[in-house]
PDB file of C-alpha atoms in Angstrom:
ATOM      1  CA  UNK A   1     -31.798 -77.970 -53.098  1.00 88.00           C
ATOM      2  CA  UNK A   2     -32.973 -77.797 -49.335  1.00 89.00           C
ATOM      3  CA  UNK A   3     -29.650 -78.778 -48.071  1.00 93.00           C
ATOM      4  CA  UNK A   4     -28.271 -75.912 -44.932  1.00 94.00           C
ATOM      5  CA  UNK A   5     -25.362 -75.751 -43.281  1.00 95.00           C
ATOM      6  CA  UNK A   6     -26.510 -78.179 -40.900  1.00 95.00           C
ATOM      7  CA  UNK A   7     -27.714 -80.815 -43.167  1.00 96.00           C
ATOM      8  CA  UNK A   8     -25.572 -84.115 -42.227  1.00 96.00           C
ATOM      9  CA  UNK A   9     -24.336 -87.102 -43.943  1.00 97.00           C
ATOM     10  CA  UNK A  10     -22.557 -90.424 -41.946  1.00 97.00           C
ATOM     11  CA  UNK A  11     -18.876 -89.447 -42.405  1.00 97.00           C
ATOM     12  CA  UNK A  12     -17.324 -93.245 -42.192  1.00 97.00           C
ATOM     13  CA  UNK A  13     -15.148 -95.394 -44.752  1.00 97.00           C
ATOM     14  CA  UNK A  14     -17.642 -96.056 -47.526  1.00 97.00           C
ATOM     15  CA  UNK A  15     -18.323 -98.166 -50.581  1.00 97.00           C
ATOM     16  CA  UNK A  16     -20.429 -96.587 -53.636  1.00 97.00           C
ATOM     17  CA  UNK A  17     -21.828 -99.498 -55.372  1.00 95.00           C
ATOM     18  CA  UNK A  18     -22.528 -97.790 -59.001  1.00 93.00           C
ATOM     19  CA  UNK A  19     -23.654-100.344 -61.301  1.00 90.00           C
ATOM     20  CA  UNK A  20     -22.872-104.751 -61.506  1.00 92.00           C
ATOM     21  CA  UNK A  21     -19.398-104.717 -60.766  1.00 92.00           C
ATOM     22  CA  UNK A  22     -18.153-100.966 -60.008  1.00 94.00           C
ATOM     23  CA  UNK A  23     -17.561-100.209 -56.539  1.00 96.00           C
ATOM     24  CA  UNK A  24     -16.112 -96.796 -55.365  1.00 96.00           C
ATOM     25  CA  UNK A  25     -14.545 -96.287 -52.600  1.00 97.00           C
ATOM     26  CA  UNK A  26     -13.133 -93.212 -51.822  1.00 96.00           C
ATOM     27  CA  UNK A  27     -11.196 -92.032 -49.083  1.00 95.00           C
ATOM     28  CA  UNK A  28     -10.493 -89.060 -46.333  1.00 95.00           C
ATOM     29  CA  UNK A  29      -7.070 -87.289 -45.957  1.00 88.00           C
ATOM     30  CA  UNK A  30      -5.262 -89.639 -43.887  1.00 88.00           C
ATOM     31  CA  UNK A  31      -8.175 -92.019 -43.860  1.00 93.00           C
ATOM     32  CA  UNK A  32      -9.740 -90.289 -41.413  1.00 95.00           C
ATOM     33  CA  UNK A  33     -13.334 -89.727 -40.560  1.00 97.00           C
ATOM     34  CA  UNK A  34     -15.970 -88.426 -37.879  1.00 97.00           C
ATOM     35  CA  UNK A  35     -17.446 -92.088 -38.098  1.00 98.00           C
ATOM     36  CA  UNK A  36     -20.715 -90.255 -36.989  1.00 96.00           C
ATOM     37  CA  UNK A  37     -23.062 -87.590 -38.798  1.00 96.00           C
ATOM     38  CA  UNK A  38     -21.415 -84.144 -40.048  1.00 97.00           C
ATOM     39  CA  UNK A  39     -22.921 -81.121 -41.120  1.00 96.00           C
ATOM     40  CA  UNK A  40     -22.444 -79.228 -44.555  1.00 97.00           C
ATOM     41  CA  UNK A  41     -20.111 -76.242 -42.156  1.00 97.00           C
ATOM     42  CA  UNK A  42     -18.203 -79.377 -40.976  1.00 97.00           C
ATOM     43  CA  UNK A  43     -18.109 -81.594 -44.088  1.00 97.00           C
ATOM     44  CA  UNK A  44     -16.075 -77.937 -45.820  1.00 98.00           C
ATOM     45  CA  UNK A  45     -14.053 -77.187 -42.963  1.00 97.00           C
ATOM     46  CA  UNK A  46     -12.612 -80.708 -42.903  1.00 97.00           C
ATOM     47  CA  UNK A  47     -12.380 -81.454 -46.907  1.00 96.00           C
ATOM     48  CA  UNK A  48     -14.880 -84.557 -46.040  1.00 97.00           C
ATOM     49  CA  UNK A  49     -14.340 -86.501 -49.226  1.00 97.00           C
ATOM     50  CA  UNK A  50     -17.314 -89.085 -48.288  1.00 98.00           C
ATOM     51  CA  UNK A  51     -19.797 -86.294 -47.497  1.00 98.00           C
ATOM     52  CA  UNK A  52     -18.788 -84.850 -50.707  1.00 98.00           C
ATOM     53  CA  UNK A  53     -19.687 -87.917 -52.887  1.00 98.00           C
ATOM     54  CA  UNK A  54     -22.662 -88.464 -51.339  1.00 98.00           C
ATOM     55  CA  UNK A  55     -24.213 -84.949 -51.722  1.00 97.00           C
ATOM     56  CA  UNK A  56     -22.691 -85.367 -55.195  1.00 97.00           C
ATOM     57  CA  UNK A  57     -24.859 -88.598 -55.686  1.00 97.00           C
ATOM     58  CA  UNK A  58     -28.121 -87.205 -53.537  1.00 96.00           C
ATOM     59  CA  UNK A  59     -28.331 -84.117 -55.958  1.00 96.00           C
ATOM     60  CA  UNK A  60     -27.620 -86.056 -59.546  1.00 96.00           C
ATOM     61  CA  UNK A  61     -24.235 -85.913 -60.944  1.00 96.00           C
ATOM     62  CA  UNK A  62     -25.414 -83.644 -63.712  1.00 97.00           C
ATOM     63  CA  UNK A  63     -25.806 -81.145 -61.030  1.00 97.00           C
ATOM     64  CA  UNK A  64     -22.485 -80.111 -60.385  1.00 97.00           C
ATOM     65  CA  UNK A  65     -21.126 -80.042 -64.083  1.00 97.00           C
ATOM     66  CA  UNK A  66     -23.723 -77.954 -64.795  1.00 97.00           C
ATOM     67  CA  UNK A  67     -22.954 -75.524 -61.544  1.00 96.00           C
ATOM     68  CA  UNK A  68     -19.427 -75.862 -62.981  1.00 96.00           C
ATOM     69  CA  UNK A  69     -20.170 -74.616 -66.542  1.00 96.00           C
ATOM     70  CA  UNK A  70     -22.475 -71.499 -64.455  1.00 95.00           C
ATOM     71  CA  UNK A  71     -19.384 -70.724 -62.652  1.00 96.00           C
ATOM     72  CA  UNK A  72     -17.018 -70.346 -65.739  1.00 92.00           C
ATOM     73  CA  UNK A  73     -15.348 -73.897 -66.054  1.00 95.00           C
ATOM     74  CA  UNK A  74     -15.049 -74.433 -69.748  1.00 94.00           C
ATOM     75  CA  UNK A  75     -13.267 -78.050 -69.711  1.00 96.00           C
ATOM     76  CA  UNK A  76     -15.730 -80.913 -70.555  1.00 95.00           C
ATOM     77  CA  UNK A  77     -16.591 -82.473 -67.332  1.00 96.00           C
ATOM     78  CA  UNK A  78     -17.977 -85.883 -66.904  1.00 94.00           C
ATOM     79  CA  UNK A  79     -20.886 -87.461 -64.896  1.00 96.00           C
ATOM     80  CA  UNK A  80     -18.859 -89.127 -62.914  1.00 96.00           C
ATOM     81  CA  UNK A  81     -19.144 -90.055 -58.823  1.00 96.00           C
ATOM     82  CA  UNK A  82     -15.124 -88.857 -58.736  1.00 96.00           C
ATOM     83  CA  UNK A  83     -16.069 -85.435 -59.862  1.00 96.00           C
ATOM     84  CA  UNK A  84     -16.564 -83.302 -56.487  1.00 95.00           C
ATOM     85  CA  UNK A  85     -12.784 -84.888 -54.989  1.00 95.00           C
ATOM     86  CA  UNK A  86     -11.009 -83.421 -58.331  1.00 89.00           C
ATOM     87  CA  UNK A  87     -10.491 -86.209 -60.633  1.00 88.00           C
ATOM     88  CA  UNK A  88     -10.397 -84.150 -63.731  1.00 91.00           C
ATOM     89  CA  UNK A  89      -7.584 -81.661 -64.529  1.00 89.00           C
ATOM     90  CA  UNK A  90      -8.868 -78.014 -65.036  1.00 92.00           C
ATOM     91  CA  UNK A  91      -6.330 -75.406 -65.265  1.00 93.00           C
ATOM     92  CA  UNK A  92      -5.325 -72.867 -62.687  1.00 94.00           C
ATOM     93  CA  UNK A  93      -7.257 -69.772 -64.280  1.00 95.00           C
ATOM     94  CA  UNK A  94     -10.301 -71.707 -65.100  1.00 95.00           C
ATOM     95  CA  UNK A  95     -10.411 -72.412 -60.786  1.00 96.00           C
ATOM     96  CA  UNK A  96      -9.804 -69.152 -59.754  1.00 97.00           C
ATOM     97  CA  UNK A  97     -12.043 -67.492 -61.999  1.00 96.00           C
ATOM     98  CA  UNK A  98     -15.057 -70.482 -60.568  1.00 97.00           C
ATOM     99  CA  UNK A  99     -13.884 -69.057 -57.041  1.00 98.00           C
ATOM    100  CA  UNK A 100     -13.975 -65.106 -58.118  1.00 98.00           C
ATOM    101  CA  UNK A 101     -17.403 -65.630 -59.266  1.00 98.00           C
ATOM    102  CA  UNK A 102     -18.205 -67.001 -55.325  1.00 98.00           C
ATOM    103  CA  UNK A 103     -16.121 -63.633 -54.556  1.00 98.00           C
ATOM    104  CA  UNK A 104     -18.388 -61.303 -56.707  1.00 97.00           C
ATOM    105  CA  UNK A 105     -21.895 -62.549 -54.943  1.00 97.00           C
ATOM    106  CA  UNK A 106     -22.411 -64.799 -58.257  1.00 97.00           C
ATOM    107  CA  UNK A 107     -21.692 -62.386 -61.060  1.00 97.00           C
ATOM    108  CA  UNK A 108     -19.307 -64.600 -63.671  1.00 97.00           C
ATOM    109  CA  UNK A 109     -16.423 -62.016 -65.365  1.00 95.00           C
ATOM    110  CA  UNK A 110     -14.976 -63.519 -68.266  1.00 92.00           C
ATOM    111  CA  UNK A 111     -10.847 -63.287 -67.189  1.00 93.00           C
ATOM    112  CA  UNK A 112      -8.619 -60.830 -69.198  1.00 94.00           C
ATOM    113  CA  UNK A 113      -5.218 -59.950 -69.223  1.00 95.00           C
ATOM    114  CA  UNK A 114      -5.117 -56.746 -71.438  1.00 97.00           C
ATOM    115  CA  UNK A 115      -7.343 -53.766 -70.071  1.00 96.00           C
ATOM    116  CA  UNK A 116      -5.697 -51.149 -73.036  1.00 97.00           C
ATOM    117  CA  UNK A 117      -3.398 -50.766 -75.497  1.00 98.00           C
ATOM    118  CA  UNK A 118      -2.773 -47.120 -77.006  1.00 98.00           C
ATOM    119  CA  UNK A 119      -0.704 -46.021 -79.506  1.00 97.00           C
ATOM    120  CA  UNK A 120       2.350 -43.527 -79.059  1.00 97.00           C
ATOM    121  CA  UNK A 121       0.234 -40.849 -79.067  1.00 97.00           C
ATOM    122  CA  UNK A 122      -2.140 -42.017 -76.911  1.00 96.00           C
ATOM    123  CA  UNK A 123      -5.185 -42.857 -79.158  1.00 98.00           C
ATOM    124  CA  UNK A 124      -6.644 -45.996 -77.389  1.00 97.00           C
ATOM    125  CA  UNK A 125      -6.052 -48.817 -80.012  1.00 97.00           C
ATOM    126  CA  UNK A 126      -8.010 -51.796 -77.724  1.00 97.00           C
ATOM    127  CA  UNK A 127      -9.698 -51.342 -74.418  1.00 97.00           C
ATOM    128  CA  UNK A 128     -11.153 -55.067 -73.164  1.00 97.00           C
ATOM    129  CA  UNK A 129     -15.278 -54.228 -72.209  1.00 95.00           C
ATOM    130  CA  UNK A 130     -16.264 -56.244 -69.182  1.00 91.00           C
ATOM    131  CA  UNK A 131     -18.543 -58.502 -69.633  1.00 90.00           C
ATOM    132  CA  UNK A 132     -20.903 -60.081 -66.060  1.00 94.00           C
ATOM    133  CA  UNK A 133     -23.548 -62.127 -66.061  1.00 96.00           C
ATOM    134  CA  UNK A 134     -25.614 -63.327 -62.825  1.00 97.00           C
ATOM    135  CA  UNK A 135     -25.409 -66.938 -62.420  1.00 97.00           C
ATOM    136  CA  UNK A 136     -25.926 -67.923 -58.686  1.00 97.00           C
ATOM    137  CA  UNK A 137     -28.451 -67.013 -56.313  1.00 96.00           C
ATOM    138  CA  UNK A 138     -26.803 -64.089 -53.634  1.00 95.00           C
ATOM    139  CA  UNK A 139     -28.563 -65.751 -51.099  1.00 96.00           C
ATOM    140  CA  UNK A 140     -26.746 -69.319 -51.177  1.00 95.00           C
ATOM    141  CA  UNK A 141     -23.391 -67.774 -52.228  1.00 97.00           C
ATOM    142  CA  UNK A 142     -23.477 -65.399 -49.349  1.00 98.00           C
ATOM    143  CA  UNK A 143     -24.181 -69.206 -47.074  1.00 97.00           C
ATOM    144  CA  UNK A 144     -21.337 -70.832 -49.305  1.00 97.00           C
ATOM    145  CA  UNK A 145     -18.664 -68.019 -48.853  1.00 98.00           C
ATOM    146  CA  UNK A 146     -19.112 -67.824 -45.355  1.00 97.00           C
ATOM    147  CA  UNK A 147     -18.986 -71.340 -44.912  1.00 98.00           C
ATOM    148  CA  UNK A 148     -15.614 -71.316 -46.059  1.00 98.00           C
ATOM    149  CA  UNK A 149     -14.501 -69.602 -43.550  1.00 98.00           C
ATOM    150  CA  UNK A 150     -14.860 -72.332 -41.299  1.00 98.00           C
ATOM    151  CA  UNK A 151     -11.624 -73.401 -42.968  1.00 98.00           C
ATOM    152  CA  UNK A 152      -9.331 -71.757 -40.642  1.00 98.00           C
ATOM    153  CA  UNK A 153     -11.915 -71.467 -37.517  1.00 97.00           C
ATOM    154  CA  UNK A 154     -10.282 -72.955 -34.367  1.00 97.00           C
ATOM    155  CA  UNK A 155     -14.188 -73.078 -32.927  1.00 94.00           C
ATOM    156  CA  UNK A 156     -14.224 -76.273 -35.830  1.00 95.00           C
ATOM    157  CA  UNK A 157     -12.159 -78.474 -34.339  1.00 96.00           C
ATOM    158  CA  UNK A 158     -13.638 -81.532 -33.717  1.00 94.00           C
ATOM    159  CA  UNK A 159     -12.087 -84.980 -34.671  1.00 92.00           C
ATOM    160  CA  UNK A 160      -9.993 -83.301 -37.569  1.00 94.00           C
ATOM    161  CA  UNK A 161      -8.885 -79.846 -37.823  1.00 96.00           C
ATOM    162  CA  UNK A 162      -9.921 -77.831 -40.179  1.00 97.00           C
ATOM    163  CA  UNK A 163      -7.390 -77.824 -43.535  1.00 96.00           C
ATOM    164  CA  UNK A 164      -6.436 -74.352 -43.171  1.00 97.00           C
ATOM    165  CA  UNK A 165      -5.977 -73.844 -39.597  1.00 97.00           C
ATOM    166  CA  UNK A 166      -1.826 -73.769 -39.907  1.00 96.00           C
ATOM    167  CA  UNK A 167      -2.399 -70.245 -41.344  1.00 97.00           C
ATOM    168  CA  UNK A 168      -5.454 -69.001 -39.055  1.00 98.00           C
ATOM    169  CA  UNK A 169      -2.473 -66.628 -36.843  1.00 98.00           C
ATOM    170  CA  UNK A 170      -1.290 -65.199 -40.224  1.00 98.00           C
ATOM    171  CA  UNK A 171      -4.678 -64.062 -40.996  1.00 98.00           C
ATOM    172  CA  UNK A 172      -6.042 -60.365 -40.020  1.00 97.00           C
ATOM    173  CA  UNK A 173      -9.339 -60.697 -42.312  1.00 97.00           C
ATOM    174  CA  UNK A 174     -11.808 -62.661 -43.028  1.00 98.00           C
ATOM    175  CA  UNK A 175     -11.377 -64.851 -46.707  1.00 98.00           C
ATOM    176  CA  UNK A 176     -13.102 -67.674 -48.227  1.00 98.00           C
ATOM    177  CA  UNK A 177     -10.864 -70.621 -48.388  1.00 98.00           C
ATOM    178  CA  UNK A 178     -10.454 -74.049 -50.111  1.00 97.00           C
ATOM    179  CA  UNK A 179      -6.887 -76.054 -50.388  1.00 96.00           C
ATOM    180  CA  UNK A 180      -6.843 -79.678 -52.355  1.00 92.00           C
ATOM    181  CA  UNK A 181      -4.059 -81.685 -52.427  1.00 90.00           C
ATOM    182  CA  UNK A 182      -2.924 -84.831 -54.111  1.00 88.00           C
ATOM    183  CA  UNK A 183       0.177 -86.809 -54.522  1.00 90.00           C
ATOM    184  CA  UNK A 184       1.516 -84.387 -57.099  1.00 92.00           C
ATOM    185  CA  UNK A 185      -0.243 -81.232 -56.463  1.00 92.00           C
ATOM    186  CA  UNK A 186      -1.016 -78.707 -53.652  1.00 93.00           C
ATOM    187  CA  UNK A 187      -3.227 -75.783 -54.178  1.00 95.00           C
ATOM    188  CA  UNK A 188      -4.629 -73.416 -52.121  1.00 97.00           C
ATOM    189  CA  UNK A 189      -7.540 -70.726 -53.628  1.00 98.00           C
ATOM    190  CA  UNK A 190      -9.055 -67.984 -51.345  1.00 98.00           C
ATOM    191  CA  UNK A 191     -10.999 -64.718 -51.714  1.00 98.00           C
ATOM    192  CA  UNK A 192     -13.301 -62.145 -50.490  1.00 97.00           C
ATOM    193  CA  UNK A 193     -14.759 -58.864 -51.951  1.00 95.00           C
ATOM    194  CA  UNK A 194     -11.569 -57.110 -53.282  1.00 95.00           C
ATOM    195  CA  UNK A 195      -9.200 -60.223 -54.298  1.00 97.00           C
ATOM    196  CA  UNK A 196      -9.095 -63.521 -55.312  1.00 98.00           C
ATOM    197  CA  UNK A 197      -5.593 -65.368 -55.738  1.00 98.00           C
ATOM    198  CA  UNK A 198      -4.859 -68.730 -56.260  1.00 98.00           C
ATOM    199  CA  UNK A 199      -1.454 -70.620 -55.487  1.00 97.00           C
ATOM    200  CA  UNK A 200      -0.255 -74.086 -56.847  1.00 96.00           C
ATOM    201  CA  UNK A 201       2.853 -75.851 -55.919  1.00 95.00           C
ATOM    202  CA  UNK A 202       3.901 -79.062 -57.719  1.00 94.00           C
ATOM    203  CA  UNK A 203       6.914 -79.988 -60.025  1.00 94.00           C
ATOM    204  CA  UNK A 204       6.740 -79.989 -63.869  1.00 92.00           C
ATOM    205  CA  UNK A 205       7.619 -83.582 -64.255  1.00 95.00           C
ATOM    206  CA  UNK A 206       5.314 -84.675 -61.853  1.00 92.00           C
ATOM    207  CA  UNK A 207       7.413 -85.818 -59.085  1.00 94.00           C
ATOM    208  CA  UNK A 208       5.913 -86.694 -56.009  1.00 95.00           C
ATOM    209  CA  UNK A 209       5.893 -83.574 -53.407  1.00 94.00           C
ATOM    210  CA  UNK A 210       7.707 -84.254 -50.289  1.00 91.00           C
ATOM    211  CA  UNK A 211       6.031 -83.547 -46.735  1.00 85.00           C
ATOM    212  CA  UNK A 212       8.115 -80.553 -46.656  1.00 83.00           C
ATOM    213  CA  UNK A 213       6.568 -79.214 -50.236  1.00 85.00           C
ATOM    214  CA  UNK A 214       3.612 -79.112 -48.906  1.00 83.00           C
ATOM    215  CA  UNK A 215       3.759 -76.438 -46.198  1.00 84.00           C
ATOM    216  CA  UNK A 216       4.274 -73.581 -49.227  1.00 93.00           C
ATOM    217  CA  UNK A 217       1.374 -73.121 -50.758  1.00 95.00           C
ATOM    218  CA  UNK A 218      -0.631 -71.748 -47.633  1.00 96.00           C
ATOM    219  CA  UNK A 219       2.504 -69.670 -46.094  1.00 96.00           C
ATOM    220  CA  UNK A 220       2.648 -67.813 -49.550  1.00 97.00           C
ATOM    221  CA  UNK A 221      -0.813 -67.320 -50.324  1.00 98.00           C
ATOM    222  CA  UNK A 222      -1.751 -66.376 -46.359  1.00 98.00           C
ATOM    223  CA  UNK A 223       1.481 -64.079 -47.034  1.00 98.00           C
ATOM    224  CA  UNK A 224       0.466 -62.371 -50.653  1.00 98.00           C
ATOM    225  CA  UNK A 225      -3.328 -61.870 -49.232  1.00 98.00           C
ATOM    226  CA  UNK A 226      -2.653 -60.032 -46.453  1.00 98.00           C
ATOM    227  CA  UNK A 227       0.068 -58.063 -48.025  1.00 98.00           C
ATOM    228  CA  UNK A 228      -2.147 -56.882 -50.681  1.00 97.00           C
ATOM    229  CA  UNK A 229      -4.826 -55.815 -48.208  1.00 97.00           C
ATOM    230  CA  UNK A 230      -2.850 -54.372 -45.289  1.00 95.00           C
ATOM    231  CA  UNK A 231      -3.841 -50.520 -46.042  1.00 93.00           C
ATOM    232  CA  UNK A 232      -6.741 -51.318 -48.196  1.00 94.00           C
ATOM    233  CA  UNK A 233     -10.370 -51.128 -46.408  1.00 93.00           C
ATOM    234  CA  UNK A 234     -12.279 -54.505 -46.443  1.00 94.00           C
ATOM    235  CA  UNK A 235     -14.956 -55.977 -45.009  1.00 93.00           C
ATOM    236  CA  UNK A 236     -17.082 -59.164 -45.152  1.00 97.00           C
ATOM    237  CA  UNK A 237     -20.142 -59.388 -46.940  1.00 97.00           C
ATOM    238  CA  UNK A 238     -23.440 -58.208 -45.899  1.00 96.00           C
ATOM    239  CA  UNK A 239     -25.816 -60.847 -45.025  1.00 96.00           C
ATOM    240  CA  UNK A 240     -28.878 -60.530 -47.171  1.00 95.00           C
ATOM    241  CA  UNK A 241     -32.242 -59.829 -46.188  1.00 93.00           C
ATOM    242  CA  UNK A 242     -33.556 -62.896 -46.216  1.00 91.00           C
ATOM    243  CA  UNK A 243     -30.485 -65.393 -45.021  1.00 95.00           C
ATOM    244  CA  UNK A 244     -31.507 -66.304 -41.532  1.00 93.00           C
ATOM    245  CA  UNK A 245     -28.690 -67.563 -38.874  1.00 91.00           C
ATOM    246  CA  UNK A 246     -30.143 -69.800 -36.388  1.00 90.00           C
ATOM    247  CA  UNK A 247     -28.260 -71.188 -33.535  1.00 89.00           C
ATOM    248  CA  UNK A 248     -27.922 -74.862 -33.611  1.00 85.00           C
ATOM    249  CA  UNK A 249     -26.254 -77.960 -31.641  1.00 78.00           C
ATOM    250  CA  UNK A 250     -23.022 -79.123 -33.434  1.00 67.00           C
TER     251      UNK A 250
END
């Protein structure tokens, strides 16, 4: 939509004034904010919950349900200015599969959990086909990927630090990241071209998490990740042809 990752929004306490009486006003982790203009690469590495509404306003709110559907999200989603800061419930395989279509470039595979079943003899009975299907442009999910990898970037620190950086010295490779949190829930999803794994951490009744809950999630998925990988060969992606980096002033 002509956005980069230097387009900037005002990051400051703000009131959304949707209609004759309905005002929303969301707020930043710990209400805090920049209180001055942030880019796109800040806006992700800081979980900027203004910046997020307002690109979610700027671009329609059809845009991201329907970006959400692309992706593999099958839960009905409203058009709603809450929708980018999580306010519907979508389960845990419906998110990670979203994320591992980021991780494949922008080819959707439908999740499975049985590859075969053969019988005693060894006559396959089932074998799942894998179905993919191009949905996002390489080009801007290349931009996105790498963006998120500003998540854990000690060159991001600014007024905030970035929401991952607690786990930067854990981490040997380079990995898409996102983490959300709420009163009941912490999360943490993260990929790149071999694996993507997502970890939740949150009580069955629930019960409010503690400040000590919510140090898990990250240690065990920075700790599963880099497991996984330690003797396996991965790189980044390459940048394609026509994705230009350009130096600018933060």
């Amino acid at each position: 939509n002509g956005f980069t990752a230097s387009t900037s929004f005002l990051s400051q306490e703000t009131s959304f004034t949707l209609g004759v009486n309905n005002v929303y006003k969301p707020k930043n982790y710990n209400n805090l904010y920049a209180n001055k203009n942030i880019s796109m690469a800040s806006a992700i590495a800081f979980s900027d919950n203004i910046y997020a509404v307002k690109t979610h306003l700027f671009l329609g709110e059809n845009n991201l349900v329907d970006i959400a559907k692309r992706v593999g999200i099958k839960t009905k989603l409203e058009e709603i200015a809450s929708l980018p800061l999580g306010t519907v419930e979508l389960s845990h395989l419906e998110i990670a599969n979203a994320y591992a279509t980021l991780a494949s470039g922008g080819v959707k595979h439908e999740p499975f959990f049985i590859r075969k079943v053969t019988d005693i003899a060894g006559n396959i009975i089932y074998e799942h086909k894998d179905t993919s299907e191009v949905v996002l442009n390489k080009n801007t999910t290349y931009i996105l990927n790498d963006l998120l990898k500003g998540t854990y970037d000690y060159n991001m620190i600014d007024y905030a630090y970035p929401t991952n950086i607690s786990i930067a010295s854990m981490l040997t490779k380079d990995y898409g990241i996102k983490s959300g949190s709420t009163d009941t829930d912490n999360w943490i999803v993260g990929f790149n071209e071999k694996v993507t794994t997502l970890i939740w951490i949150g009580y069955d009744d629930n019960k409010i998490l503690s400040n000590n809950d919510f140090k898990y999630s990250k240690k065990i998925w920075a700790t599963v990740m880099e497991n996984y990988l330690k003797d396996k060969d991965v790189k980044w992606y390459d940048i394609p042809s026509n994705v230009v980096g350009v130096i600018v002033d933060p």
